[in-house]
Amino acid sequence: MDNLAHSLLGAWMAEAGLKRTTPLATATLVIGANLPDVDGFVTFAGSDAALYWRRGWTHGVLALALWPFVLTGLMLLWDRYVRRRKYPDLPPARFGPLLVCSVLSVLSHPALDWLNTYGVRLLMPFDGTWFYGDTLFIIDPWVWLLAGASVVMADARTRGSAAGWLVLGAATTALVTLPSFVPWPAKVLWAVGVAAILWLRLRGMHLLSAQRVATVCGVALVLYLGAILVGSQVAAPGAQAWLRAQGLDVERTLAGPIPANPFRRDIIALAPDRYHFVSANFLAGSEDRFRFSDPSQPREPQPGPVILAALSAPEIRGLANWLRLPTYRVDPTPDGWRVSIRDVRYSRMQGNGLGTAVVELDRELRPVKTRTRE
């Protein structure tokens, strides 16, 4: 998930009551919710390095066991040598509650990352297996809205904080309402939600218990996530049965999320030699619930030597490691072959985007040129 979602979830945990357990609890929760993403610096080394390293070591079981103690230690050092040196009369931060906040916030990060289709390697460094929840899109505005509502209600008490939240609200509203792929009902619902938060603030509802507001928002968030997860589990077998009724041999189906639209699913069906793409619409009648959304694409469960040679190119080792639903196109050239590699999870939405590369091979199947596109 994006770091705004991680940060808002950490801040929500603070408003739900954890900020009262010890000084520096809120800072610990927000930092811990983002801490595994310290591997983000590898993006400066290029897109393939990011695919190779991201959501690996820093998100794996070993790091998740160590991060809470690292974060707690750093917060205690800050408390002793910065915070209380500047304000000696303040009560000290406590190790136990800080450790609890660190554990909860750090674990929230891979939990959110697991929910989307990009994947996370939870067993690193012992096992590089990718795990997928196939529930949320990488950016989900409803997580922003539900997790952020309680934080805005509790925090926007000064002019500075209110101005900051207004800027953030305007920015997220632009991100939700301007893209053409976001359906208009979602844009309207987002505007209504933001307006409702603003209206409640103006009506003085923020004077109520912040913990009570956070509890309501938390319950709503859990119900939302549960409904999305159940919807995907219902859509996948339903699409498989529909495809088989069309006379297609389908081995299995995956139901992925649609940006900002919890009532639809993007179904990828794996046939022996093809990928079929189906859109599931829960608001449609039973006869119109499923329909083909994109032309089918070839699938090669056992790639041949030309494709294997292309995948061995060192410039795409990250992509080769990250591929989940690959499709390949092999074109002969005067000097060898050109192999186009795509992952159908994202390439259909972004064109030549994430999960796409072109490798040119000579006649001895040696990579001579590689192009990745972002």
JSON list of N, CA, C and O in Angstrom, two decimals, residues 163-212:
[
{"chain": "A", "resi": 163, "resn": "ALA", "atom": "N", "xyz": [-4.87, 23.55, 8.70]},
{"chain": "A", "resi": 163, "resn": "ALA", "atom": "CA", "xyz": [-4.39, 23.90, 7.35]},
{"chain": "A", "resi": 163, "resn": "ALA", "atom": "C", "xyz": [-3.71, 22.71, 6.69]},
{"chain": "A", "resi": 163, "resn": "ALA", "atom": "O", "xyz": [-3.90, 22.46, 5.50]},
{"chain": "A", "resi": 164, "resn": "GLY", "atom": "N", "xyz": [-2.93, 21.97, 7.48]},
{"chain": "A", "resi": 164, "resn": "GLY", "atom": "CA", "xyz": [-2.26, 20.79, 6.93]},
{"chain": "A", "resi": 164, "resn": "GLY", "atom": "C", "xyz": [-3.25, 19.76, 6.45]},
{"chain": "A", "resi": 164, "resn": "GLY", "atom": "O", "xyz": [-3.08, 19.18, 5.36]},
{"chain": "A", "resi": 165, "resn": "TRP", "atom": "N", "xyz": [-4.30, 19.51, 7.23]},
{"chain": "A", "resi": 165, "resn": "TRP", "atom": "CA", "xyz": [-5.29, 18.52, 6.82]},
{"chain": "A", "resi": 165, "resn": "TRP", "atom": "C", "xyz": [-6.10, 19.00, 5.62]},
{"chain": "A", "resi": 165, "resn": "TRP", "atom": "O", "xyz": [-6.51, 18.20, 4.76]},
{"chain": "A", "resi": 166, "resn": "LEU", "atom": "N", "xyz": [-6.32, 20.33, 5.51]},
{"chain": "A", "resi": 166, "resn": "LEU", "atom": "CA", "xyz": [-7.02, 20.86, 4.34]},
{"chain": "A", "resi": 166, "resn": "LEU", "atom": "C", "xyz": [-6.20, 20.65, 3.07]},
{"chain": "A", "resi": 166, "resn": "LEU", "atom": "O", "xyz": [-6.74, 20.29, 2.02]},
{"chain": "A", "resi": 167, "resn": "VAL", "atom": "N", "xyz": [-4.88, 20.88, 3.18]},
{"chain": "A", "resi": 167, "resn": "VAL", "atom": "CA", "xyz": [-4.01, 20.67, 2.02]},
{"chain": "A", "resi": 167, "resn": "VAL", "atom": "C", "xyz": [-4.02, 19.19, 1.63]},
{"chain": "A", "resi": 167, "resn": "VAL", "atom": "O", "xyz": [-4.12, 18.84, 0.44]},
{"chain": "A", "resi": 168, "resn": "LEU", "atom": "N", "xyz": [-3.90, 18.31, 2.63]},
{"chain": "A", "resi": 168, "resn": "LEU", "atom": "CA", "xyz": [-3.93, 16.87, 2.34]},
{"chain": "A", "resi": 168, "resn": "LEU", "atom": "C", "xyz": [-5.26, 16.46, 1.74]},
{"chain": "A", "resi": 168, "resn": "LEU", "atom": "O", "xyz": [-5.33, 15.66, 0.80]},
{"chain": "A", "resi": 169, "resn": "GLY", "atom": "N", "xyz": [-6.35, 17.01, 2.28]},
{"chain": "A", "resi": 169, "resn": "GLY", "atom": "CA", "xyz": [-7.67, 16.69, 1.74]},
{"chain": "A", "resi": 169, "resn": "GLY", "atom": "C", "xyz": [-7.82, 17.13, 0.30]},
{"chain": "A", "resi": 169, "resn": "GLY", "atom": "O", "xyz": [-8.38, 16.41, -0.53]},
{"chain": "A", "resi": 170, "resn": "ALA", "atom": "N", "xyz": [-7.29, 18.33, -0.02]},
{"chain": "A", "resi": 170, "resn": "ALA", "atom": "CA", "xyz": [-7.36, 18.82, -1.41]},
{"chain": "A", "resi": 170, "resn": "ALA", "atom": "C", "xyz": [-6.53, 17.94, -2.34]},
{"chain": "A", "resi": 170, "resn": "ALA", "atom": "O", "xyz": [-6.95, 17.63, -3.46]},
{"chain": "A", "resi": 171, "resn": "ALA", "atom": "N", "xyz": [-5.34, 17.53, -1.86]},
{"chain": "A", "resi": 171, "resn": "ALA", "atom": "CA", "xyz": [-4.47, 16.71, -2.70]},
{"chain": "A", "resi": 171, "resn": "ALA", "atom": "C", "xyz": [-5.08, 15.34, -2.97]},
{"chain": "A", "resi": 171, "resn": "ALA", "atom": "O", "xyz": [-5.08, 14.85, -4.11]},
{"chain": "A", "resi": 172, "resn": "THR", "atom": "N", "xyz": [-5.59, 14.69, -1.92]},
{"chain": "A", "resi": 172, "resn": "THR", "atom": "CA", "xyz": [-6.19, 13.37, -2.12]},
{"chain": "A", "resi": 172, "resn": "THR", "atom": "C", "xyz": [-7.47, 13.46, -2.94]},
{"chain": "A", "resi": 172, "resn": "THR", "atom": "O", "xyz": [-7.77, 12.56, -3.74]},
{"chain": "A", "resi": 173, "resn": "THR", "atom": "N", "xyz": [-8.22, 14.55, -2.78]},
{"chain": "A", "resi": 173, "resn": "THR", "atom": "CA", "xyz": [-9.42, 14.73, -3.59]},
{"chain": "A", "resi": 173, "resn": "THR", "atom": "C", "xyz": [-9.06, 14.84, -5.07]},
{"chain": "A", "resi": 173, "resn": "THR", "atom": "O", "xyz": [-9.74, 14.27, -5.94]},
{"chain": "A", "resi": 174, "resn": "ALA", "atom": "N", "xyz": [-7.98, 15.54, -5.36]},
{"chain": "A", "resi": 174, "resn": "ALA", "atom": "CA", "xyz": [-7.54, 15.65, -6.76]},
{"chain": "A", "resi": 174, "resn": "ALA", "atom": "C", "xyz": [-7.11, 14.28, -7.29]},
{"chain": "A", "resi": 174, "resn": "ALA", "atom": "O", "xyz": [-7.42, 13.92, -8.43]},
{"chain": "A", "resi": 175, "resn": "LEU", "atom": "N", "xyz": [-6.42, 13.49, -6.47]},
{"chain": "A", "resi": 175, "resn": "LEU", "atom": "CA", "xyz": [-5.97, 12.17, -6.90]},
{"chain": "A", "resi": 175, "resn": "LEU", "atom": "C", "xyz": [-7.14, 11.23, -7.17]},
{"chain": "A", "resi": 175, "resn": "LEU", "atom": "O", "xyz": [-7.05, 10.34, -8.03]},
{"chain": "A", "resi": 176, "resn": "VAL", "atom": "N", "xyz": [-8.24, 11.42, -6.42]},
{"chain": "A", "resi": 176, "resn": "VAL", "atom": "CA", "xyz": [-9.39, 10.53, -6.59]},
{"chain": "A", "resi": 176, "resn": "VAL", "atom": "C", "xyz": [-10.31, 10.99, -7.71]},
{"chain": "A", "resi": 176, "resn": "VAL", "atom": "O", "xyz": [-10.83, 10.18, -8.48]},
{"chain": "A", "resi": 177, "resn": "THR", "atom": "N", "xyz": [-10.50, 12.30, -7.84]},
{"chain": "A", "resi": 177, "resn": "THR", "atom": "CA", "xyz": [-11.52, 12.81, -8.76]},
{"chain": "A", "resi": 177, "resn": "THR", "atom": "C", "xyz": [-11.02, 13.12, -10.16]},
{"chain": "A", "resi": 177, "resn": "THR", "atom": "O", "xyz": [-11.82, 13.13, -11.11]},
{"chain": "A", "resi": 178, "resn": "LEU", "atom": "N", "xyz": [-9.72, 13.35, -10.34]},
{"chain": "A", "resi": 178, "resn": "LEU", "atom": "CA", "xyz": [-9.23, 13.74, -11.65]},
{"chain": "A", "resi": 178, "resn": "LEU", "atom": "C", "xyz": [-8.98, 12.57, -12.60]},
{"chain": "A", "resi": 178, "resn": "LEU", "atom": "O", "xyz": [-9.24, 12.68, -13.80]},
{"chain": "A", "resi": 179, "resn": "PRO", "atom": "N", "xyz": [-8.45, 11.42, -12.15]},
{"chain": "A", "resi": 179, "resn": "PRO", "atom": "CA", "xyz": [-8.17, 10.33, -13.11]},
{"chain": "A", "resi": 179, "resn": "PRO", "atom": "C", "xyz": [-9.43, 9.82, -13.79]},
{"chain": "A", "resi": 179, "resn": "PRO", "atom": "O", "xyz": [-10.48, 9.66, -13.15]},
{"chain": "A", "resi": 180, "resn": "SER", "atom": "N", "xyz": [-9.32, 9.54, -15.07]},
{"chain": "A", "resi": 180, "resn": "SER", "atom": "CA", "xyz": [-10.48, 9.07, -15.83]},
{"chain": "A", "resi": 180, "resn": "SER", "atom": "C", "xyz": [-10.88, 7.65, -15.48]},
{"chain": "A", "resi": 180, "resn": "SER", "atom": "O", "xyz": [-12.04, 7.27, -15.67]},
{"chain": "A", "resi": 181, "resn": "PHE", "atom": "N", "xyz": [-9.94, 6.84, -14.94]},
{"chain": "A", "resi": 181, "resn": "PHE", "atom": "CA", "xyz": [-10.27, 5.45, -14.66]},
{"chain": "A", "resi": 181, "resn": "PHE", "atom": "C", "xyz": [-11.08, 5.29, -13.37]},
{"chain": "A", "resi": 181, "resn": "PHE", "atom": "O", "xyz": [-11.59, 4.21, -13.09]},
{"chain": "A", "resi": 182, "resn": "VAL", "atom": "N", "xyz": [-11.19, 6.34, -12.57]},
{"chain": "A", "resi": 182, "resn": "VAL", "atom": "CA", "xyz": [-12.02, 6.28, -11.36]},
{"chain": "A", "resi": 182, "resn": "VAL", "atom": "C", "xyz": [-13.47, 6.54, -11.76]},
{"chain": "A", "resi": 182, "resn": "VAL", "atom": "O", "xyz": [-13.78, 7.58, -12.34]},
{"chain": "A", "resi": 183, "resn": "PRO", "atom": "N", "xyz": [-14.40, 5.62, -11.48]},
{"chain": "A", "resi": 183, "resn": "PRO", "atom": "CA", "xyz": [-15.79, 5.81, -11.91]},
{"chain": "A", "resi": 183, "resn": "PRO", "atom": "C", "xyz": [-16.43, 6.99, -11.19]},
{"chain": "A", "resi": 183, "resn": "PRO", "atom": "O", "xyz": [-16.09, 7.31, -10.04]},
{"chain": "A", "resi": 184, "resn": "TRP", "atom": "N", "xyz": [-17.39, 7.62, -11.87]},
{"chain": "A", "resi": 184, "resn": "TRP", "atom": "CA", "xyz": [-17.99, 8.83, -11.31]},
{"chain": "A", "resi": 184, "resn": "TRP", "atom": "C", "xyz": [-18.72, 8.58, -9.98]},
{"chain": "A", "resi": 184, "resn": "TRP", "atom": "O", "xyz": [-18.70, 9.45, -9.11]},
{"chain": "A", "resi": 185, "resn": "PRO", "atom": "N", "xyz": [-19.38, 7.41, -9.76]},
{"chain": "A", "resi": 185, "resn": "PRO", "atom": "CA", "xyz": [-19.98, 7.22, -8.44]},
{"chain": "A", "resi": 185, "resn": "PRO", "atom": "C", "xyz": [-18.95, 7.26, -7.30]},
{"chain": "A", "resi": 185, "resn": "PRO", "atom": "O", "xyz": [-19.23, 7.75, -6.21]},
{"chain": "A", "resi": 186, "resn": "ALA", "atom": "N", "xyz": [-17.75, 6.73, -7.57]},
{"chain": "A", "resi": 186, "resn": "ALA", "atom": "CA", "xyz": [-16.70, 6.77, -6.54]},
{"chain": "A", "resi": 186, "resn": "ALA", "atom": "C", "xyz": [-16.26, 8.21, -6.28]},
{"chain": "A", "resi": 186, "resn": "ALA", "atom": "O", "xyz": [-16.00, 8.58, -5.13]},
{"chain": "A", "resi": 187, "resn": "LYS", "atom": "N", "xyz": [-16.19, 9.01, -7.32]},
{"chain": "A", "resi": 187, "resn": "LYS", "atom": "CA", "xyz": [-15.82, 10.41, -7.15]},
{"chain": "A", "resi": 187, "resn": "LYS", "atom": "C", "xyz": [-16.87, 11.15, -6.30]},
{"chain": "A", "resi": 187, "resn": "LYS", "atom": "O", "xyz": [-16.52, 11.93, -5.42]},
{"chain": "A", "resi": 188, "resn": "VAL", "atom": "N", "xyz": [-18.14, 10.87, -6.59]},
{"chain": "A", "resi": 188, "resn": "VAL", "atom": "CA", "xyz": [-19.21, 11.51, -5.82]},
{"chain": "A", "resi": 188, "resn": "VAL", "atom": "C", "xyz": [-19.17, 11.05, -4.38]},
{"chain": "A", "resi": 188, "resn": "VAL", "atom": "O", "xyz": [-19.28, 11.87, -3.45]},
{"chain": "A", "resi": 189, "resn": "LEU", "atom": "N", "xyz": [-19.00, 9.74, -4.15]},
{"chain": "A", "resi": 189, "resn": "LEU", "atom": "CA", "xyz": [-18.96, 9.22, -2.79]},
{"chain": "A", "resi": 189, "resn": "LEU", "atom": "C", "xyz": [-17.79, 9.79, -2.01]},
{"chain": "A", "resi": 189, "resn": "LEU", "atom": "O", "xyz": [-17.90, 10.10, -0.82]},
{"chain": "A", "resi": 190, "resn": "TRP", "atom": "N", "xyz": [-16.64, 9.92, -2.67]},
{"chain": "A", "resi": 190, "resn": "TRP", "atom": "CA", "xyz": [-15.48, 10.52, -2.00]},
{"chain": "A", "resi": 190, "resn": "TRP", "atom": "C", "xyz": [-15.79, 11.96, -1.60]},
{"chain": "A", "resi": 190, "resn": "TRP", "atom": "O", "xyz": [-15.50, 12.37, -0.47]},
{"chain": "A", "resi": 191, "resn": "ALA", "atom": "N", "xyz": [-16.38, 12.74, -2.51]},
{"chain": "A", "resi": 191, "resn": "ALA", "atom": "CA", "xyz": [-16.70, 14.14, -2.21]},
{"chain": "A", "resi": 191, "resn": "ALA", "atom": "C", "xyz": [-17.69, 14.23, -1.04]},
{"chain": "A", "resi": 191, "resn": "ALA", "atom": "O", "xyz": [-17.56, 15.09, -0.17]},
{"chain": "A", "resi": 192, "resn": "VAL", "atom": "N", "xyz": [-18.65, 13.32, -1.03]},
{"chain": "A", "resi": 192, "resn": "VAL", "atom": "CA", "xyz": [-19.62, 13.30, 0.08]},
{"chain": "A", "resi": 192, "resn": "VAL", "atom": "C", "xyz": [-18.91, 12.97, 1.39]},
{"chain": "A", "resi": 192, "resn": "VAL", "atom": "O", "xyz": [-19.19, 13.58, 2.43]},
{"chain": "A", "resi": 193, "resn": "GLY", "atom": "N", "xyz": [-18.00, 12.01, 1.37]},
{"chain": "A", "resi": 193, "resn": "GLY", "atom": "CA", "xyz": [-17.28, 11.64, 2.59]},
{"chain": "A", "resi": 193, "resn": "GLY", "atom": "C", "xyz": [-16.43, 12.78, 3.12]},
{"chain": "A", "resi": 193, "resn": "GLY", "atom": "O", "xyz": [-16.43, 13.06, 4.33]},
{"chain": "A", "resi": 194, "resn": "VAL", "atom": "N", "xyz": [-15.70, 13.46, 2.25]},
{"chain": "A", "resi": 194, "resn": "VAL", "atom": "CA", "xyz": [-14.88, 14.60, 2.68]},
{"chain": "A", "resi": 194, "resn": "VAL", "atom": "C", "xyz": [-15.77, 15.72, 3.21]},
{"chain": "A", "resi": 194, "resn": "VAL", "atom": "O", "xyz": [-15.46, 16.34, 4.23]},
{"chain": "A", "resi": 195, "resn": "ALA", "atom": "N", "xyz": [-16.87, 15.97, 2.51]},
{"chain": "A", "resi": 195, "resn": "ALA", "atom": "CA", "xyz": [-17.80, 17.01, 2.97]},
{"chain": "A", "resi": 195, "resn": "ALA", "atom": "C", "xyz": [-18.40, 16.67, 4.33]},
{"chain": "A", "resi": 195, "resn": "ALA", "atom": "O", "xyz": [-18.59, 17.55, 5.18]},
{"chain": "A", "resi": 196, "resn": "ALA", "atom": "N", "xyz": [-18.68, 15.38, 4.56]},
{"chain": "A", "resi": 196, "resn": "ALA", "atom": "CA", "xyz": [-19.24, 14.96, 5.85]},
{"chain": "A", "resi": 196, "resn": "ALA", "atom": "C", "xyz": [-18.25, 15.19, 6.98]},
{"chain": "A", "resi": 196, "resn": "ALA", "atom": "O", "xyz": [-18.63, 15.65, 8.07]},
{"chain": "A", "resi": 197, "resn": "ILE", "atom": "N", "xyz": [-16.97, 14.88, 6.74]},
{"chain": "A", "resi": 197, "resn": "ILE", "atom": "CA", "xyz": [-15.95, 15.12, 7.77]},
{"chain": "A", "resi": 197, "resn": "ILE", "atom": "C", "xyz": [-15.86, 16.61, 8.08]},
{"chain": "A", "resi": 197, "resn": "ILE", "atom": "O", "xyz": [-15.80, 17.02, 9.25]},
{"chain": "A", "resi": 198, "resn": "LEU", "atom": "N", "xyz": [-15.86, 17.44, 7.04]},
{"chain": "A", "resi": 198, "resn": "LEU", "atom": "CA", "xyz": [-15.79, 18.89, 7.23]},
{"chain": "A", "resi": 198, "resn": "LEU", "atom": "C", "xyz": [-17.01, 19.40, 7.98]},
{"chain": "A", "resi": 198, "resn": "LEU", "atom": "O", "xyz": [-16.90, 20.24, 8.90]},
{"chain": "A", "resi": 199, "resn": "TRP", "atom": "N", "xyz": [-18.19, 18.88, 7.63]},
{"chain": "A", "resi": 199, "resn": "TRP", "atom": "CA", "xyz": [-19.42, 19.31, 8.30]},
{"chain": "A", "resi": 199, "resn": "TRP", "atom": "C", "xyz": [-19.40, 18.93, 9.78]},
{"chain": "A", "resi": 199, "resn": "TRP", "atom": "O", "xyz": [-19.80, 19.73, 10.64]},
{"chain": "A", "resi": 200, "resn": "LEU", "atom": "N", "xyz": [-18.95, 17.72, 10.09]},
{"chain": "A", "resi": 200, "resn": "LEU", "atom": "CA", "xyz": [-18.89, 17.29, 11.48]},
{"chain": "A", "resi": 200, "resn": "LEU", "atom": "C", "xyz": [-17.92, 18.14, 12.28]},
{"chain": "A", "resi": 200, "resn": "LEU", "atom": "O", "xyz": [-18.16, 18.44, 13.45]},
{"chain": "A", "resi": 201, "resn": "ARG", "atom": "N", "xyz": [-16.82, 18.54, 11.64]},
{"chain": "A", "resi": 201, "resn": "ARG", "atom": "CA", "xyz": [-15.87, 19.42, 12.32]},
{"chain": "A", "resi": 201, "resn": "ARG", "atom": "C", "xyz": [-16.52, 20.76, 12.63]},
{"chain": "A", "resi": 201, "resn": "ARG", "atom": "O", "xyz": [-16.41, 21.28, 13.75]},
{"chain": "A", "resi": 202, "resn": "LEU", "atom": "N", "xyz": [-17.20, 21.33, 11.65]},
{"chain": "A", "resi": 202, "resn": "LEU", "atom": "CA", "xyz": [-17.83, 22.63, 11.85]},
{"chain": "A", "resi": 202, "resn": "LEU", "atom": "C", "xyz": [-18.96, 22.57, 12.87]},
{"chain": "A", "resi": 202, "resn": "LEU", "atom": "O", "xyz": [-19.25, 23.55, 13.56]},
{"chain": "A", "resi": 203, "resn": "ARG", "atom": "N", "xyz": [-19.60, 21.41, 13.00]},
{"chain": "A", "resi": 203, "resn": "ARG", "atom": "CA", "xyz": [-20.68, 21.23, 13.96]},
{"chain": "A", "resi": 203, "resn": "ARG", "atom": "C", "xyz": [-20.16, 20.94, 15.36]},
{"chain": "A", "resi": 203, "resn": "ARG", "atom": "O", "xyz": [-20.93, 20.82, 16.31]},
{"chain": "A", "resi": 204, "resn": "GLY", "atom": "N", "xyz": [-18.84, 20.85, 15.50]},
{"chain": "A", "resi": 204, "resn": "GLY", "atom": "CA", "xyz": [-18.26, 20.62, 16.82]},
{"chain": "A", "resi": 204, "resn": "GLY", "atom": "C", "xyz": [-18.23, 19.18, 17.24]},
{"chain": "A", "resi": 204, "resn": "GLY", "atom": "O", "xyz": [-18.00, 18.88, 18.42]},
{"chain": "A", "resi": 205, "resn": "MET", "atom": "N", "xyz": [-18.42, 18.24, 16.31]},
{"chain": "A", "resi": 205, "resn": "MET", "atom": "CA", "xyz": [-18.42, 16.83, 16.69]},
{"chain": "A", "resi": 205, "resn": "MET", "atom": "C", "xyz": [-17.05, 16.37, 17.14]},
{"chain": "A", "resi": 205, "resn": "MET", "atom": "O", "xyz": [-16.92, 15.34, 17.80]},
{"chain": "A", "resi": 206, "resn": "HIS", "atom": "N", "xyz": [-15.99, 17.13, 16.80]},
{"chain": "A", "resi": 206, "resn": "HIS", "atom": "CA", "xyz": [-14.65, 16.74, 17.23]},
{"chain": "A", "resi": 206, "resn": "HIS", "atom": "C", "xyz": [-14.48, 16.86, 18.74]},
{"chain": "A", "resi": 206, "resn": "HIS", "atom": "O", "xyz": [-13.50, 16.38, 19.30]},
{"chain": "A", "resi": 207, "resn": "LEU", "atom": "N", "xyz": [-15.44, 17.54, 19.41]},
{"chain": "A", "resi": 207, "resn": "LEU", "atom": "CA", "xyz": [-15.37, 17.67, 20.86]},
{"chain": "A", "resi": 207, "resn": "LEU", "atom": "C", "xyz": [-15.79, 16.38, 21.55]},
{"chain": "A", "resi": 207, "resn": "LEU", "atom": "O", "xyz": [-15.61, 16.24, 22.76]},
{"chain": "A", "resi": 208, "resn": "LEU", "atom": "N", "xyz": [-16.39, 15.47, 20.79]},
{"chain": "A", "resi": 208, "resn": "LEU", "atom": "CA", "xyz": [-16.73, 14.17, 21.37]},
{"chain": "A", "resi": 208, "resn": "LEU", "atom": "C", "xyz": [-15.47, 13.35, 21.60]},
{"chain": "A", "resi": 208, "resn": "LEU", "atom": "O", "xyz": [-14.36, 13.75, 21.23]},
{"chain": "A", "resi": 209, "resn": "SER", "atom": "N", "xyz": [-15.60, 12.22, 22.22]},
{"chain": "A", "resi": 209, "resn": "SER", "atom": "CA", "xyz": [-14.46, 11.36, 22.50]},
{"chain": "A", "resi": 209, "resn": "SER", "atom": "C", "xyz": [-13.77, 10.94, 21.21]},
{"chain": "A", "resi": 209, "resn": "SER", "atom": "O", "xyz": [-14.39, 10.32, 20.34]},
{"chain": "A", "resi": 210, "resn": "ALA", "atom": "N", "xyz": [-12.48, 11.30, 21.10]},
{"chain": "A", "resi": 210, "resn": "ALA", "atom": "CA", "xyz": [-11.72, 10.91, 19.91]},
{"chain": "A", "resi": 210, "resn": "ALA", "atom": "C", "xyz": [-11.62, 9.40, 19.82]},
{"chain": "A", "resi": 210, "resn": "ALA", "atom": "O", "xyz": [-11.63, 8.83, 18.72]},
{"chain": "A", "resi": 211, "resn": "GLN", "atom": "N", "xyz": [-11.53, 8.75, 20.97]},
{"chain": "A", "resi": 211, "resn": "GLN", "atom": "CA", "xyz": [-11.42, 7.30, 20.97]},
{"chain": "A", "resi": 211, "resn": "GLN", "atom": "C", "xyz": [-12.70, 6.66, 20.44]},
{"chain": "A", "resi": 211, "resn": "GLN", "atom": "O", "xyz": [-12.66, 5.66, 19.73]},
{"chain": "A", "resi": 212, "resn": "ARG", "atom": "N", "xyz": [-13.85, 7.27, 20.76]},
{"chain": "A", "resi": 212, "resn": "ARG", "atom": "CA", "xyz": [-15.12, 6.73, 20.26]},
{"chain": "A", "resi": 212, "resn": "ARG", "atom": "C", "xyz": [-15.22, 6.88, 18.75]},
{"chain": "A", "resi": 212, "resn": "ARG", "atom": "O", "xyz": [-15.65, 5.96, 18.04]}
]
